[in-house]
Amino acid sequence: MSSSHDDSRPPGRVRLTVDDLLPTADVPLPQVDLTTEPEVFIGSDYVDKAYSLLLPEYGRMDSSSKRVRPMSFVGFQGAGKSRMLKELSKKLREEGIPAIFISFGDETDYDVDTEGASTPLADSLNLRLAWAAATDDARARVARAANVDVDKLNFTMWLEHASINERTAYEWLNHQPCVTDNRTLKYHRQPCVLLIDDLNRFATVKRGERSKAVDRVGAHLRCEFLNEVERHIVFAEPNNVTTVSDGRSLLEMLQKRHLLRPELPFIKENDLEQALKWNVTRGAICWAGRSPGLVWEMCQHGGSLEARVGRVSSIDQSTIFEADAVLCDVVLTAMEGMGASGYSRPHIGNWSTLLNVFDEERTSYNRRYDYCHLLPPCYLAGMCASLAQWDALKEKVDESFCEGLNAVASSLRMLNHAEDGHQWAGPCTAAVLMRLLQGELKHLLYVGVGYFNEIPPQVGTVLPDSLIVPLKWDEQAMGCKFGGYFSSSEWSNTEDVVKAFAKKYASLPSAKPGCVRQPIVFSARLSSLR
């Protein structure tokens, strides 16, 4: 950004100088709010992985042949993106790398209609940097201007009573005074990793002057934190929706700059002892997608995780073709990790914010078809139940199909509600039903693939084997309904049934008319958590 910004002091504001800002190595680390987050963090190995990916990028200069890749934490709502940023900042500090955490949410929330209407975008960014790096004396002066005690000073008051121009912010980062070994004074660029939470709130897509301003701020961030050695930027984004302006990502230029997207934490076997201290069952952990953030939220704050599906939905249920597309992409995403197009983000409206996102290489999205999406059981159940109620969808599929969707939802809920030892039957039943639904889609809507694709192995960290092992559809069994039933002379026990449905490229027996008196309940070991 330009360094020719007006240096005049805005009326009633304290104009901050370089002396009012701490060196980047001394900026306080972000605090963890123990009223909303657990004291013990689950996922230190994921932080170590993110650090190992970041370090080579931090140590090199950007070039046209090999661009420095910014890092992004992406995942479903409640997946713990903010906590990962905070834990990574702590890890960086422990390794001697200065880190600054700023946020456009929570305490320093950005509102495009209020702050966005009164404060230039560059000032909004720099004032958050100054809020994080301000000295005690600077805070005291701003508090006096706001006529409050310094311990009562909040960010809203800071916005109203503090100012920092672009030149000051630039000089703070790039002209920090230091004394050399021979006691001469010189200036140097400060090393720094900038971690930004809720960047999407700030870089909203708007036309006109705001779009130009977003591009300008993005260019500034790239110039200051990606183009030079010992600088880097890490941010959190909602799901797979990279903040964009005029078709370009804020931090990507002409689609030549890729992102590092490390995996967010999952509760593993060695984490169970800590997780179970939260008064939660193994089944409930799987219901929440084995996400420490969702499990903690469910245990501490109550409420239904499944209810989020209704709260975030913005899909027009009256549009028949859209209902078709949503149905297909929900089913295919649940079973194969991607929508009907094979490589793009599933066409499920705002429900996409409830997906988790994986990369085959666990490093970057260098190719579009590397995308892999995961639906936690709590969100998949809500989507299936919602889809079953859509009038527009009922015009295209029959009643038994909607009954199947409801059965999937009910089966998945067993993870959270069934007694210990019985909850594992739920996802296995849902696995069989979802495979039948997937085959039925081709018959009813003339969509879908001829053969079921294999699920990327990352999905297996959350879902049971019986759900993720692919099947080959038996054309002779096409059109089977949920009113029918399956039987085989080769099945002598439940294990035989599960293996028959889970075996790769297996053929299913033909469906027989009628129904059994008692529904068959499948049970199997949930991988690594039973």
PDB file of C-alpha atoms in Angstrom, residues 50 53-54 69-75 80-82 84-85 194-199 232-243 258-264 357 363-365:
ATOM      1  CA  ALA A  50       1.341 -27.455   9.715  1.00  0.00           C
ATOM      2  CA  LEU A  53       4.771 -27.336   5.830  1.00  0.00           C
ATOM      3  CA  LEU A  54       5.078 -23.638   6.609  1.00  0.00           C
ATOM      4  CA  ARG A  69       2.234 -20.593  -0.937  1.00  0.00           C
ATOM      5  CA  PRO A  70       0.189 -19.010   1.858  1.00  0.00           C
ATOM      6  CA  MET A  71      -1.407 -21.394   4.351  1.00  0.00           C
ATOM      7  CA  SER A  72      -5.122 -21.779   4.973  1.00  0.00           C
ATOM      8  CA  PHE A  73      -7.056 -23.712   7.594  1.00  0.00           C
ATOM      9  CA  VAL A  74     -10.373 -24.775   6.115  1.00  0.00           C
ATOM     10  CA  GLY A  75     -13.141 -26.936   7.525  1.00  0.00           C
ATOM     11  CA  GLY A  80     -11.442 -25.606  15.327  1.00  0.00           C
ATOM     12  CA  LYS A  81      -9.873 -23.311  12.734  1.00  0.00           C
ATOM     13  CA  SER A  82      -9.407 -20.403  15.176  1.00  0.00           C
ATOM     14  CA  MET A  84      -5.417 -24.031  15.251  1.00  0.00           C
ATOM     15  CA  LEU A  85      -4.279 -20.513  14.350  1.00  0.00           C
ATOM     16  CA  LEU A 194       0.803 -13.042  10.158  1.00  0.00           C
ATOM     17  CA  LEU A 195      -2.125 -15.242  11.211  1.00  0.00           C
ATOM     18  CA  ILE A 196      -5.574 -13.931  10.240  1.00  0.00           C
ATOM     19  CA  ASP A 197      -8.829 -15.380  11.541  1.00  0.00           C
ATOM     20  CA  ASP A 198     -12.134 -14.870   9.699  1.00  0.00           C
ATOM     21  CA  LEU A 199     -10.486 -13.183   6.726  1.00  0.00           C
ATOM     22  CA  HIS A 232       4.464 -15.588   5.697  1.00  0.00           C
ATOM     23  CA  ILE A 233       0.705 -15.461   6.068  1.00  0.00           C
ATOM     24  CA  VAL A 234      -1.741 -18.017   7.465  1.00  0.00           C
ATOM     25  CA  PHE A 235      -5.504 -17.544   7.497  1.00  0.00           C
ATOM     26  CA  ALA A 236      -8.730 -19.368   8.253  1.00  0.00           C
ATOM     27  CA  GLU A 237     -11.596 -19.613   5.798  1.00  0.00           C
ATOM     28  CA  PRO A 238     -15.063 -21.154   5.898  1.00  0.00           C
ATOM     29  CA  ASN A 239     -14.971 -24.526   4.198  1.00  0.00           C
ATOM     30  CA  ASN A 240     -13.768 -24.400   0.615  1.00  0.00           C
ATOM     31  CA  VAL A 241     -14.923 -20.875  -0.193  1.00  0.00           C
ATOM     32  CA  THR A 242     -11.700 -18.939  -0.723  1.00  0.00           C
ATOM     33  CA  THR A 243     -12.306 -15.219  -0.381  1.00  0.00           C
ATOM     34  CA  HIS A 258      -1.511 -22.306  -4.634  1.00  0.00           C
ATOM     35  CA  LEU A 259      -2.463 -22.765  -1.007  1.00  0.00           C
ATOM     36  CA  LEU A 260      -1.104 -24.994   1.720  1.00  0.00           C
ATOM     37  CA  ARG A 261      -4.099 -26.520   3.462  1.00  0.00           C
ATOM     38  CA  PRO A 262      -3.085 -28.741   6.380  1.00  0.00           C
ATOM     39  CA  GLU A 263      -5.613 -31.045   7.943  1.00  0.00           C
ATOM     40  CA  LEU A 264      -7.466 -29.876  11.032  1.00  0.00           C
ATOM     41  CA  VAL A 357     -12.118 -30.617   3.080  1.00  0.00           C
ATOM     42  CA  THR A 363      -0.299 -30.204   1.224  1.00  0.00           C
ATOM     43  CA  SER A 364      -1.882 -28.043  -1.448  1.00  0.00           C
ATOM     44  CA  TYR A 365      -4.630 -27.790  -4.029  1.00  0.00           C
TER      45      TYR A 365
END
